[in-house]
Coordinates of C-alpha atoms and ligand atoms in Angstrom, one line a residue:
X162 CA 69.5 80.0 110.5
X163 CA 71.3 83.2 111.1
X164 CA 74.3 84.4 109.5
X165 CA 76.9 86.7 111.3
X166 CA 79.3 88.4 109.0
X167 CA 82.9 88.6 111.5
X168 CA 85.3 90.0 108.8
X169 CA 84.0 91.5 105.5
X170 CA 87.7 92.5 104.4
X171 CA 90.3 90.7 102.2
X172 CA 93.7 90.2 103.1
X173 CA 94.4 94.1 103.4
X174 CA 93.8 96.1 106.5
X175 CA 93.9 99.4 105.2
X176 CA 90.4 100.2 107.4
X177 CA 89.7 98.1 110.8
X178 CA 87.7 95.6 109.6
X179 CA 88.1 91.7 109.4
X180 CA 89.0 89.3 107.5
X181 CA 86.8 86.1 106.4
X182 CA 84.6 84.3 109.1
X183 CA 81.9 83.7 109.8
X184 CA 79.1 82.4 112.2
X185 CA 76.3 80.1 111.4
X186 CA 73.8 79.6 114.4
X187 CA 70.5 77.7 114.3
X188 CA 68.6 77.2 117.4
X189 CA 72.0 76.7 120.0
X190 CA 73.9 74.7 117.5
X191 CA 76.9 77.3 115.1
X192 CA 79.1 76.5 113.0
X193 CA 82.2 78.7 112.0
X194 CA 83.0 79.3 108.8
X195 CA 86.8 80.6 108.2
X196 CA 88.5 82.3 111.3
X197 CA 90.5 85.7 109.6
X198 CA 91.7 88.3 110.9
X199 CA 89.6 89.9 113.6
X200 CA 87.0 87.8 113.6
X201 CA 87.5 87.0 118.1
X202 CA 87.4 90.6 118.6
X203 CA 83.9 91.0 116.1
X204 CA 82.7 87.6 117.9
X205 CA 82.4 89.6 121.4
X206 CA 81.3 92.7 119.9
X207 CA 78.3 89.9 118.0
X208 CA 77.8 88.7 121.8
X209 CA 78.8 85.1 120.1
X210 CA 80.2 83.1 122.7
X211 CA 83.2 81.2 121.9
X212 CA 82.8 78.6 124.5
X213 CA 79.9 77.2 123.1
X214 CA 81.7 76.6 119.4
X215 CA 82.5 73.0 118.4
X216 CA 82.3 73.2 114.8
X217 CA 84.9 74.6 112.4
X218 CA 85.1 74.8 108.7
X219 CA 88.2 75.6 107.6
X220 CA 88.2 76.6 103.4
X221 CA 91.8 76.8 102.8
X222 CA 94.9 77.9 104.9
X223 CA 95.5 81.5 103.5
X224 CA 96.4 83.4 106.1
X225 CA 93.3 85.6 105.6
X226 CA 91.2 83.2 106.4
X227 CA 92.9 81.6 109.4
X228 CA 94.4 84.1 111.5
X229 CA 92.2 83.8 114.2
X230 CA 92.0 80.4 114.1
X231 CA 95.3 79.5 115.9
X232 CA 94.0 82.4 118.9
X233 CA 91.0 80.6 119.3
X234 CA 92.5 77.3 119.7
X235 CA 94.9 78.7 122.4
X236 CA 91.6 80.6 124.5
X237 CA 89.8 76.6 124.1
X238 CA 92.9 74.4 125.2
X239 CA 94.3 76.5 128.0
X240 CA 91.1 77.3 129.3
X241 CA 90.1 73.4 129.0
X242 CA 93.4 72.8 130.7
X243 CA 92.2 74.8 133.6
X244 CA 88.9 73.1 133.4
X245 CA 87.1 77.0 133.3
X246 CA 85.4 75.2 130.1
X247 CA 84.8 71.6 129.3
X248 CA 83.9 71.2 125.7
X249 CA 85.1 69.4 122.5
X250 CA 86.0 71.0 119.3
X251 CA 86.0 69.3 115.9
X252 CA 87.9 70.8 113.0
X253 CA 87.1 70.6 109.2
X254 CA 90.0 71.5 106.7
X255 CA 90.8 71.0 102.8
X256 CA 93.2 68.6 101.0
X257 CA 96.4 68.6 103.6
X258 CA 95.0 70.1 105.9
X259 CA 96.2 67.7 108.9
X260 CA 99.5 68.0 108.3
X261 CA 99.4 71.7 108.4
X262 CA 97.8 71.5 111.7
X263 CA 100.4 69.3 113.3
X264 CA 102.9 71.1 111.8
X265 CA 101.9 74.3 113.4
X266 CA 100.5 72.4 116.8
X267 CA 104.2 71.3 117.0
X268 CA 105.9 75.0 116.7
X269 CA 103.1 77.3 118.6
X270 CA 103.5 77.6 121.6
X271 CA 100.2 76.9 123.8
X272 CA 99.2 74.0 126.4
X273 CA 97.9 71.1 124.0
X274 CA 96.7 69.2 126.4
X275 CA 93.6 68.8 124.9
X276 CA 93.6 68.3 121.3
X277 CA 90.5 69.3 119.0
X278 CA 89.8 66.6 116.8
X279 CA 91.2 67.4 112.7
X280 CA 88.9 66.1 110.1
X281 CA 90.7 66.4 106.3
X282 CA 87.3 66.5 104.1
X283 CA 86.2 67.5 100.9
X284 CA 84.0 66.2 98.0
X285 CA 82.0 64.6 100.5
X286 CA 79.4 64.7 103.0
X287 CA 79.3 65.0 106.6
X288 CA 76.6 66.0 109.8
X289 CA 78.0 67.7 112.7
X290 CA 75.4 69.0 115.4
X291 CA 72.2 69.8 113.4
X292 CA 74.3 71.2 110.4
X293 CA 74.4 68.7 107.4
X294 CA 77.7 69.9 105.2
X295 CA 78.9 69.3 101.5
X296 CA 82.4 69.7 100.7
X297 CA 83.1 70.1 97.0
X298 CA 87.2 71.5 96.2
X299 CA 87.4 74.8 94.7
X300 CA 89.7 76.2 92.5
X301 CA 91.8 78.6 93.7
X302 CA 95.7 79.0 94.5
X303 CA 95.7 76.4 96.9
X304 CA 93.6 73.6 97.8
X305 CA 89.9 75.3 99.0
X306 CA 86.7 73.7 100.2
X307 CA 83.6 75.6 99.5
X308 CA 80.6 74.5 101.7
X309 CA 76.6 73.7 101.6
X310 CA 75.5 74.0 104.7
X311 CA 71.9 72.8 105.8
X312 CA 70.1 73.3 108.9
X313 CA 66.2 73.7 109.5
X314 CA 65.4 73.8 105.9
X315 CA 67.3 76.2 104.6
X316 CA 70.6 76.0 102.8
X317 CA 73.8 78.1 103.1
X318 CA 76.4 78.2 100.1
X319 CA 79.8 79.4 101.3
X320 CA 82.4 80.3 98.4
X321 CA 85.6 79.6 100.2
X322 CA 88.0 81.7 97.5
X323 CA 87.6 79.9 94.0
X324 CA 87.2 81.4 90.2
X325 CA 83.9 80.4 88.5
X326 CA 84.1 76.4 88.1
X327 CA 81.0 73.5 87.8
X328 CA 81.5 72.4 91.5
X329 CA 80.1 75.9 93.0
X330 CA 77.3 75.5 90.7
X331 CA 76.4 72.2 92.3
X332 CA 76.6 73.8 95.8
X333 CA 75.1 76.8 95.1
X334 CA 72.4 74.9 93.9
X335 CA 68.8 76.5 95.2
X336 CA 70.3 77.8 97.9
X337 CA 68.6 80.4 100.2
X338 CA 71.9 82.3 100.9
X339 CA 74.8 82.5 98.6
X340 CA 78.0 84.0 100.8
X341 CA 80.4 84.8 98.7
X342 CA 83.8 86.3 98.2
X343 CA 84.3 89.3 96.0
X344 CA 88.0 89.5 95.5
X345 CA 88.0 91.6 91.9
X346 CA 86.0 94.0 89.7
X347 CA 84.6 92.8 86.1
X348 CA 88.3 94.4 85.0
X349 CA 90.2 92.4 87.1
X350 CA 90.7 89.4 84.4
X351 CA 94.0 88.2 86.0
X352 CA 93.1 88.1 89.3
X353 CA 90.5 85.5 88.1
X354 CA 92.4 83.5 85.9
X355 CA 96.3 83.6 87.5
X356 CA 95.1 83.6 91.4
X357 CA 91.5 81.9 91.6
X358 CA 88.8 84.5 92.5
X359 CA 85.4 85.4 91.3
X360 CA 84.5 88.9 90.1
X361 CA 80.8 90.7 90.0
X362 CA 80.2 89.0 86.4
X363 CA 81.5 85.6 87.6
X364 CA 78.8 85.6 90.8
X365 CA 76.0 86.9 88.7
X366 CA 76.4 83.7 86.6
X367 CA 76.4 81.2 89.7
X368 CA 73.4 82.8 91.4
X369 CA 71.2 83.3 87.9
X370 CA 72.3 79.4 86.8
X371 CA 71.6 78.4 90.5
X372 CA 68.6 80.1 91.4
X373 CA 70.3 81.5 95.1
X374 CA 67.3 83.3 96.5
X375 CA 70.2 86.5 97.7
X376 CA 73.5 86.9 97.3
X377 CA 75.5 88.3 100.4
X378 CA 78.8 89.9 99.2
X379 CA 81.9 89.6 101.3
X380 CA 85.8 89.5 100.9
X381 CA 86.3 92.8 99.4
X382 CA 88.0 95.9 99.6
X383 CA 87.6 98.0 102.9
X384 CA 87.2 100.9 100.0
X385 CA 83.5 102.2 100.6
X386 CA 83.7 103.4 96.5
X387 CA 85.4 100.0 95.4
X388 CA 82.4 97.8 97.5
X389 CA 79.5 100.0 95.8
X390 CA 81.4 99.3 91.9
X391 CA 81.2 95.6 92.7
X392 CA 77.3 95.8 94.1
X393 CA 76.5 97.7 91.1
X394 CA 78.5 95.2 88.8
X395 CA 76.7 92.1 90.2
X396 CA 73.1 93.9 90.0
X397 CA 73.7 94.6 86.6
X398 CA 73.7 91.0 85.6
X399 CA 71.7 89.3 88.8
X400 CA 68.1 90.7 89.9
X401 CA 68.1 89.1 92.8
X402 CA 68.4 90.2 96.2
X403 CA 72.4 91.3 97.1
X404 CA 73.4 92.4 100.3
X405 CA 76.5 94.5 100.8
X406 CA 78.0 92.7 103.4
X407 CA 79.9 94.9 105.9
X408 CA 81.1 93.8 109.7
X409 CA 78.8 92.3 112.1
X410 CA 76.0 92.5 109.9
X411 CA 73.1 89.8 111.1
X412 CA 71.1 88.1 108.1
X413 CA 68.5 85.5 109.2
X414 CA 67.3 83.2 107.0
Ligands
ZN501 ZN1 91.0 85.0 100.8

């Protein structure tokens, strides 16, 4: 598989750099994971194209994670309106997440002629193209998927936003990449606890009780300074590998 980081940032854009999304291909079959801020503009720059995409995996509806999403869906049902493309489009959300697409396919304004198809999943199981996906809920602010994805033999562990919980250890489980969010330092105690995120100490845990063979680090800080504290934080506890994850950064797996 390959792994295509589109938006390494959190939800401030201090620095031009995205917000979470990213790209799963393995052979001509991807998979998108999150659709933030950005993430169109890093696709093209990744030579992604995003007529092929049918696949979406949607963790949870903060706007740093979806902001692309609604761009994207214009670009695929105008241009399937106009017959330029002809493709279909499946769409994997959280707890409620169909009514907060129709309520937002009901007040953007786009031609919805075509409709992608909305799938409300989690704690569960599913295959879509060659990719076989497990859903288990997160805990964070709102209701948040993270996601096992395998393809090919490997395994992909996607964080979603969540604080340390017994769920992303299942996931996780002997997984060849764990992408993860970074949202606070080892100091950052109430960002864990009151909004639902993991710090360096919190990831070291999951990938050492896990066995992930590396650890990519994503959702921080466009701060060069504040990335390197939370690299160093992780290493300190993990001995893994852990990649600093920055914009349209390839891994392959
Ligand atoms: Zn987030």
């Amino acid at each position: 598989m390959k792994l295509t980081l589109l938006g390494t940032g959190d939800f401030r854009p201090y620095r031009p750099l995205g917000s979470a999304g990213y790209t799963l291909t393995n052979g001509d079959d991807m998979l998108q994971l999150d659709f933030g801020r950005g993430n169109l503009v890093n696709m093209a720059k990744s030579g992604i194209d995003w007529t092929v995409l049918h696949a979406v995996c949607i963790s949870h509806v903060h706007p740093d994670h979806i902001s692309d999403l609604f761009q994207f869906l214009q670009a695929w049902t105008v241009t399937n309106a106009w017959k330029e493309i002809d493709s279909e489009l499946v769409i994997y959300g959280p707890r409620g997440f169909s009514a907060f697409f129709e309520h937002y396919r009901t007040v953007l304004v786009t031609t919805w002629d075509k409709l992608p198809q909305i799938v409300e999943i989690y704690d569960d199981t599913f295959t879509v193209q060659g990719f076989t996906v497990t859903t288990k809920s997160m805990q964070h602010s709102t209701d948040c998927n993270g996601y096992r994805v395998e393809a090919g033999g490997k395994v992909l562990c996607y964080t979603g936003d969540t604080e340390i919980n017994s769920n992303l250890l299942e996931l996780a489980q002997g997984a060849d990449v764990l992408l993860t969010e970074c949202s606070g330092k080892n100091a950052d105690e109430l960002l864990a606890n009151q909004y639902g995120h993991l710090r360096p100490t919190d990831i070291a845990a999951i990938a050492n009780q896990s066995g992930v063979k590396k650890v990519v680090v994503t959702h921080y800080p466009d701060d060069p300074a504040e990335r390197e504290l939370r690299i160093a934080e992780i290493a300190k506890e993990y001995k893994g590998q852990i990649i600093r994850g920055e914009d349209l950064l390839e891994i392959d797996f």
